[in-house]
Amino acid sequence: MTGTASLITIVIAISVFGLLFAAWLARWVLRNSMGSEAMRKISNAIKQGAEAFLRRQNRTIMTLALLSAVLIFVGYGVLREHRSFDPVGSSFELAAWITLSFVLGAACSVFAGYVGMWISIRSNVRTAHAATSSLNRALRIALRGGAVSGLLVVGMSLLGVAGLYALVNAFSSIQESGDIPLLIVGYGFGASFVALFAQLGGGIYTKAADVGADLVGKVEAGIPEDDPRNPAVIADLVGDNVGDCAGRGADLFESTAAENIGAMILGASLALAADANGVPFSAGVVGVMMFPLIARAFGIIASIVGIVYVHMDKDEEMDPMTALNRGYYVAVVLAMAAFGGATYWLLHSEQAPNAWWHFFLCGIIGVLTSVAFVYITQYYTEYKYRPVKSIAEASETGPATNVIAGISVGMETTAVPVLVMGAAILGAYYIGDAAFANTAGVNGGLFGTAVATMGMLATAVFILAMDTFGPITDNAGGIVEMSQQPEEVRRKTDRLDAVGNTTKALTKGYAIGSAALAAFLLFQAYIDEVLQYAGGEEAGFFDLPVNLAKPVVFVGGLLGAMLVFLFSSLAIRAVGKVAQSVIGEVRRQYAGLPRVHDIIQFPDDFEPDYGTCVDLVTKSALRRMIVPGLLAVLGPVSVGLLFRIFITKGQPLIAAEGVAALLMVGTIAGILMALFLNNGGGAWDNAKKYIEAGAHGGKMITAADGTEMKNPVHAAAVVGDTVGDPFKDTAGPSLHVLVKLLSTITLVLAPLFL
Amino acid sequence: MTGTASLITIVIAISVFGLLFAAWLARWVLRNSMGSEAMRKISNAIKQGAEAFLRRQNRTIMTLALLSAVLIFVGYGVLREHRSFDPVGSSFELAAWITLSFVLGAACSVFAGYVGMWISIRSNVRTAHAATSSLNRALRIALRGGAVSGLLVVGMSLLGVAGLYALVNAFSSIQESGDIPLLIVGYGFGASFVALFAQLGGGIYTKAADVGADLVGKVEAGIPEDDPRNPAVIADLVGDNVGDCAGRGADLFESTAAENIGAMILGASLALAADANGVPFSAGVVGVMMFPLIARAFGIIASIVGIVYVHMDKDEEMDPMTALNRGYYVAVVLAMAAFGGATYWLLHSEQAPNAWWHFFLCGIIGVLTSVAFVYITQYYTEYKYRPVKSIAEASETGPATNVIAGISVGMETTAVPVLVMGAAILGAYYIGDAAFANTAGVNGGLFGTAVATMGMLATAVFILAMDTFGPITDNAGGIVEMSQQPEEVRRKTDRLDAVGNTTKALTKGYAIGSAALAAFLLFQAYIDEVLQYAGGEEAGFFDLPVNLAKPVVFVGGLLGAMLVFLFSSLAIRAVGKVAQSVIGEVRRQYAGLPRVHDIIQFPDDFEPDYGTCVDLVTKSALRRMIVPGLLAVLGPVSVGLLFRIFITKGQPLIAAEGVAALLMVGTIAGILMALFLNNGGGAWDNAKKYIEAGAHGGKMITAADGTEMKNPVHAAAVVGDTVGDPFKDTAGPSLHVLVKLLSTITLVLAPLFL
């Protein structure tokens, strides 16, 4: 049962099962009623806007991806000379496989994002309608809608990697099966290439619409959130789908794909070393290499059980978050049991009988890390705790002190997660290292960190389902509000919406934690790969120390960190600029309305023109995603090529080393910046909610003369919340992708820097 | 003329000359009139506040420094075992020298900061009085007052290093003169230890008072800046002296001291290698090692000539900035000529006749880098250019978009400086490397980067004089405003004040650029030192690659970057918190005043209580500087010790390597974060000034009904300016010191991690 064919068959079978289950869930969701005419009308407007944006976005992305595919093919096939230690016989074949896997990765990523959005814009109105009768039903529709996306993302990434593996195995001229991952690294790069643009474009769209709608609607016109009189409100609701659903879907698709391949590369290295040193794994090299895929496949099943299990209690009094948590714990426990089974099955060695449970422990470290991240994120972003309260308090002295406090909290939130990550990396490394403590020459440390990453990602399907739950419930709330449902229905969707905000924040913490572990894994894969392409030990290269003390390497690191700052700058600016044009458009639509004391008096027959706002945001967001996107792609490539061309005197691998530093320091800076932006933004958001819940005077206060007036403390908090919007939903999530893109792009292009 | 004694004598003689010249300048400044009774009264209040703060601050800092001295002595003398390759014969002697140099460095730093403030609080009123008659005289008083500080800082740092060198040379049991710098590294650590707390305490003080005074005075009470009715106004003026003068003085004292020692360590290594490979320097090992001190000494003379040269044209129509620039160019040209002479004299080698001019080129790279930084800073922070204009434009849609735009600009400003730094480091490295192109085994690359740093710092005296010029003219403007001088005098001080704002921004750019080059130099010194203490080649250690691909090293890097974020968070928060208490105090003083329509009607006899504000800020700023200060000091130490204790299995230098990564990645993150904070803050400040100069409607606009009202665009810009205050004057400048402290602390404590 451990031959290549049977292992691949198991993985493919489970992936297909996951996809079929997704189809079943989708049918289950679609069978629910779409509600009243009014609801359907709003839902249709959202649907049209989201589909139009995604169509145009995909056209842009596919053009860029095809261009890159051509460049990759030319780079590998024409510019780079064949070397004797290449994994296949000719430059042309190498180029063909890498380009094929790139195109396939990109196509699958586009498809995964599209389907995620497709089901989400159909689940929202059904959730809204269900809320008119049963909260339990509404909860289940939203979660299962999200689960379709989650299953599709993880299933397809697995199917893609396993399928490509099978293809290469069957048709290429490859000599050693341990080299197969080198031919399919393009899959991860294709996926992250698409994910970067999807997350950037979607992220700019969603926050530009949100900021624009808020500033001119809530602040200037004084109408509530999601009010139908706001011309930007549909664009705002569309944004939730294209940013949070499609963007995050592509992001996690890419994570799972890249991490699977990275772990396979490390697994192959370890298994070969174990073979050579007399402690072979019982399941052979292929078994170890397949372990990540098998573990992931088991995780799919565990998550499915967890998702199906989620339900409210009979009288619907419980916190919906508790219902989700119960399902999550079911998934975690099952995933862990399956993980233990998989380690025993595939990572056991007769000669080193303790090895397998060392790796099992590494997996548990991964799970605990993800749990720790969830709690840390809660502490920093929920208003029960000190950080958010301090921001609310600082709002007493105006918007400036609110912003200062929020930035301070955001920067502070980097500390504990870094300590946890550091402990996890070192813990997994040294436990993995101890797996073969008695055998010199076999170091399981790096594979230990890879297994920890696998553990962290074991429940990715469930996490992704919870994440997509967020925009679905957010949209459902908007539909209920805009179709003017009774107060009691609104209260139900508000409860779901509040849970959705929490799950969205948690998954961001989870995503960044897994990005950190995964990045470390991908560095090692990169170094392994550089050494292989350089000829390895036969050519005299035993190791590639990434020595920061060398000027070229230090400058590479400096450039990597700079890339993170510049990229964040461009992403944040894009939101500001597009939001400014949204504000201009809304002001134009309001220009002719009568005013009393500068307050707009809406006529009863006022019909805003939603379409122009949707169109405006679509065009501007797509235009503004290009520069930061290309920066992320071309930055590392040009640094690598410049180093390669100008600095090689007596140091054959120096360009690869400089790029490695760019990758690693860029990753460190990216992780910290993402934590700062995500958590700072989340804390600002909840500081505002805390005041709205009544703290520091609430939204409205009574002036000395008895009139109701807006509370300036709340107004100050709104400023912070708005500043935080592009932080937490555009730049932050895009940085997750950037960090992984840096890894995959360097993995794919490494041979060109040698 | 190249014996140790004569070289040391030259350095000491020039340093003493610089100090005597400072005394002469001080007397020249003090001979000017202190103006009217009203001016003197205000000036006295500032003087008292500043002196009281510095006295208390110094007491706190000295206590902490003495505690550290004891710990260093115990660490070296008792806990660490003597090793055969230590530079001196016993642990006790090693501990004694390092502790002595630490204490001396700390004491000199305190003294330099104190004198800088002493002269600055005496120059301000004299500048104010001179402005009533002659702008030229006012300009020269302010610049020469600043020059006293500059000369003192550079002269003392040089005298300290040279004096310690002479002491060690005469009295210690040291064998090789190349090892002397190892005994005096403590001087740099002592200096940066004091600088960190001075810059933190002063920076918190100045911005908390500024933010507090602005928010409650300008925004709430609607009175202009520096209005005598604002109870926080004296605290604000005191802040300029204790933050900008005393803080920056300690900062640059520490830079020059640490960089001198670092360059000496690298020079000694290079000269020994050159000796061993048959290309000895004509001036010997000592000559090369003394080169940094000689170059610096020549720079003092060049700067003196430049400072004396500064004057306005006869009719006082020219831009005072032009007058300063002319003097600066004189200093630069002279410094370069002297630099060329010094390289030919001390870095010439008969056997490698081209070596010296390679190093001269490295020096020129350093100078060009400093000029580039000056221009880049101008582009990003002056309102003639796109970045600041974009922030002003974003203010049209309110404070939130203003803040978003400012953060985006701040992050963007990291890009070009990093490219310049990267080019400078690589350029200097490869030119230095080519100096001995024909001799294998001698690599002048690292010393080339050290020489570039020397070039950059050649005009440090002049730069520091311009920097201190800023707070003196700022204070002079405040005194003129508060003593209600005629409009015409105010216009003169306003012209000087505007120039002062520019010079302050420029010196920050210069400081961060030199910190980057210097940091790279200090890394190399650290690695050299670790190898020496570990026994060097005899013990089998040829090199210490700081290999980021190792888990421990990667985690070290992660922790270093995190330290920067956490430190910035604490510094920014401190300002926010102290400012909030200032606002509370001012509101308390205003509470009883009559109001019409919520606008305070000040009675004619209203006398605010300045003292309580000064006292409040003094106490709170000192309390809040402790935690971030200790974090910066204890962070790297505890990481080093933890790594040392828990992770050494088979890797004797792993703790030193992990700490090196903490240092290097921390430096990269620190440089980028400081650029972001400094330039972002400067851009916000000038966006506000741009609007005040009339753009986007100016300060006041005319409403539809004809009444004058505050322009909301200006109000939005004030929010950004306030957010930028702690960025640019507290966290940013403190990060410069943090970066250098990381270097000096690891240099001093390296032996404890082995």
PDB file of C-alpha atoms in Angstrom, chain B residues 11-29 108-109 111-117 119-120 140-160 187 245 248-250 252-254 256-257 260 295-309 331 457-469 472:
ATOM      1  CA  VAL B  11      44.588  63.540  17.334  1.00  0.00           C
ATOM      2  CA  ILE B  12      44.568  64.764  20.911  1.00  0.00           C
ATOM      3  CA  ALA B  13      45.948  68.158  19.917  1.00  0.00           C
ATOM      4  CA  ILE B  14      43.285  68.689  17.268  1.00  0.00           C
ATOM      5  CA  SER B  15      40.542  67.508  19.617  1.00  0.00           C
ATOM      6  CA  VAL B  16      41.699  69.925  22.284  1.00  0.00           C
ATOM      7  CA  PHE B  17      41.880  72.671  19.694  1.00  0.00           C
ATOM      8  CA  GLY B  18      38.286  71.884  18.715  1.00  0.00           C
ATOM      9  CA  LEU B  19      37.188  72.073  22.339  1.00  0.00           C
ATOM     10  CA  LEU B  20      39.023  75.352  22.885  1.00  0.00           C
ATOM     11  CA  PHE B  21      37.416  76.731  19.778  1.00  0.00           C
ATOM     12  CA  ALA B  22      34.043  75.642  21.151  1.00  0.00           C
ATOM     13  CA  ALA B  23      34.814  77.585  24.322  1.00  0.00           C
ATOM     14  CA  TRP B  24      35.711  80.630  22.241  1.00  0.00           C
ATOM     15  CA  LEU B  25      32.446  80.318  20.278  1.00  0.00           C
ATOM     16  CA  ALA B  26      30.509  79.989  23.507  1.00  0.00           C
ATOM     17  CA  ARG B  27      32.084  83.169  24.836  1.00  0.00           C
ATOM     18  CA  TRP B  28      31.281  84.899  21.564  1.00  0.00           C
ATOM     19  CA  VAL B  29      27.647  83.839  21.840  1.00  0.00           C
ATOM     20  CA  CYS B 108      31.283  61.969  28.393  1.00  0.00           C
ATOM     21  CA  SER B 109      27.937  61.433  26.690  1.00  0.00           C
ATOM     22  CA  PHE B 111      28.436  65.839  29.677  1.00  0.00           C
ATOM     23  CA  ALA B 112      28.173  66.460  25.915  1.00  0.00           C
ATOM     24  CA  GLY B 113      24.379  66.425  26.065  1.00  0.00           C
ATOM     25  CA  TYR B 114      24.352  68.733  29.059  1.00  0.00           C
ATOM     26  CA  VAL B 115      26.653  71.322  27.553  1.00  0.00           C
ATOM     27  CA  GLY B 116      24.714  71.240  24.282  1.00  0.00           C
ATOM     28  CA  MET B 117      21.559  72.086  26.154  1.00  0.00           C
ATOM     29  CA  ILE B 119      24.532  76.700  25.413  1.00  0.00           C
ATOM     30  CA  SER B 120      21.307  76.230  23.484  1.00  0.00           C
ATOM     31  CA  ARG B 140      25.342  83.568  13.337  1.00  0.00           C
ATOM     32  CA  ILE B 141      24.420  83.356  17.009  1.00  0.00           C
ATOM     33  CA  ALA B 142      22.117  80.428  16.367  1.00  0.00           C
ATOM     34  CA  LEU B 143      24.627  78.582  14.200  1.00  0.00           C
ATOM     35  CA  ARG B 144      27.571  79.227  16.495  1.00  0.00           C
ATOM     36  CA  GLY B 145      25.521  78.202  19.503  1.00  0.00           C
ATOM     37  CA  GLY B 146      24.837  74.975  17.630  1.00  0.00           C
ATOM     38  CA  ALA B 147      28.490  74.651  16.689  1.00  0.00           C
ATOM     39  CA  VAL B 148      29.523  74.668  20.341  1.00  0.00           C
ATOM     40  CA  SER B 149      27.471  71.546  20.756  1.00  0.00           C
ATOM     41  CA  GLY B 150      28.821  70.021  17.540  1.00  0.00           C
ATOM     42  CA  LEU B 151      32.448  70.648  18.376  1.00  0.00           C
ATOM     43  CA  LEU B 152      32.036  69.411  21.871  1.00  0.00           C
ATOM     44  CA  VAL B 153      30.383  66.187  20.798  1.00  0.00           C
ATOM     45  CA  VAL B 154      32.898  65.296  18.117  1.00  0.00           C
ATOM     46  CA  GLY B 155      35.920  66.613  19.972  1.00  0.00           C
ATOM     47  CA  MET B 156      35.094  64.770  23.153  1.00  0.00           C
ATOM     48  CA  SER B 157      34.316  61.517  21.419  1.00  0.00           C
ATOM     49  CA  LEU B 158      37.650  61.696  19.657  1.00  0.00           C
ATOM     50  CA  LEU B 159      39.517  62.718  22.769  1.00  0.00           C
ATOM     51  CA  GLY B 160      37.901  59.903  24.686  1.00  0.00           C
ATOM     52  CA  TYR B 187      33.330  53.491  25.425  1.00  0.00           C
ATOM     53  CA  CYS B 245      19.650  69.464  21.558  1.00  0.00           C
ATOM     54  CA  ARG B 248      20.634  64.554  19.364  1.00  0.00           C
ATOM     55  CA  GLY B 249      23.940  65.571  20.923  1.00  0.00           C
ATOM     56  CA  ALA B 250      24.143  62.306  22.841  1.00  0.00           C
ATOM     57  CA  LEU B 252      25.841  61.805  17.508  1.00  0.00           C
ATOM     58  CA  PHE B 253      28.392  61.548  20.286  1.00  0.00           C
ATOM     59  CA  GLU B 254      27.667  57.884  20.379  1.00  0.00           C
ATOM     60  CA  THR B 256      31.173  59.024  16.222  1.00  0.00           C
ATOM     61  CA  ALA B 257      32.596  57.122  19.173  1.00  0.00           C
ATOM     62  CA  ASN B 260      35.700  55.263  15.332  1.00  0.00           C
ATOM     63  CA  ALA B 295      40.385  61.677   9.360  1.00  0.00           C
ATOM     64  CA  ARG B 296      37.890  62.748  11.981  1.00  0.00           C
ATOM     65  CA  ALA B 297      40.329  65.256  13.471  1.00  0.00           C
ATOM     66  CA  PHE B 298      40.895  66.841  10.062  1.00  0.00           C
ATOM     67  CA  GLY B 299      37.115  66.973   9.654  1.00  0.00           C
ATOM     68  CA  ILE B 300      36.862  69.076  12.806  1.00  0.00           C
ATOM     69  CA  ILE B 301      39.122  71.718  11.306  1.00  0.00           C
ATOM     70  CA  ALA B 302      37.242  71.705   7.999  1.00  0.00           C
ATOM     71  CA  SER B 303      33.946  72.155   9.816  1.00  0.00           C
ATOM     72  CA  ILE B 304      35.302  75.032  11.912  1.00  0.00           C
ATOM     73  CA  VAL B 305      36.319  76.914   8.784  1.00  0.00           C
ATOM     74  CA  GLY B 306      32.884  76.287   7.245  1.00  0.00           C
ATOM     75  CA  ILE B 307      31.067  77.484  10.362  1.00  0.00           C
ATOM     76  CA  VAL B 308      33.090  80.673  10.648  1.00  0.00           C
ATOM     77  CA  TYR B 309      32.469  81.343   6.960  1.00  0.00           C
ATOM     78  CA  ALA B 331      33.439  72.395   4.905  1.00  0.00           C
ATOM     79  CA  LEU B 457      30.932  61.579   8.988  1.00  0.00           C
ATOM     80  CA  ALA B 458      33.750  63.928   7.960  1.00  0.00           C
ATOM     81  CA  THR B 459      31.517  66.969   8.315  1.00  0.00           C
ATOM     82  CA  ALA B 460      29.645  65.737  11.382  1.00  0.00           C
ATOM     83  CA  VAL B 461      30.486  68.903  13.321  1.00  0.00           C
ATOM     84  CA  PHE B 462      28.881  71.116  10.734  1.00  0.00           C
ATOM     85  CA  ILE B 463      25.820  68.888  10.451  1.00  0.00           C
ATOM     86  CA  LEU B 464      25.367  68.848  14.186  1.00  0.00           C
ATOM     87  CA  ALA B 465      25.718  72.633  14.326  1.00  0.00           C
ATOM     88  CA  MET B 466      22.932  72.938  11.746  1.00  0.00           C
ATOM     89  CA  ASP B 467      20.831  70.494  13.694  1.00  0.00           C
ATOM     90  CA  THR B 468      21.099  72.388  16.964  1.00  0.00           C
ATOM     91  CA  PHE B 469      20.427  75.567  14.987  1.00  0.00           C
ATOM     92  CA  ILE B 472      17.605  77.502  18.984  1.00  0.00           C
TER      93      ILE B 472
END
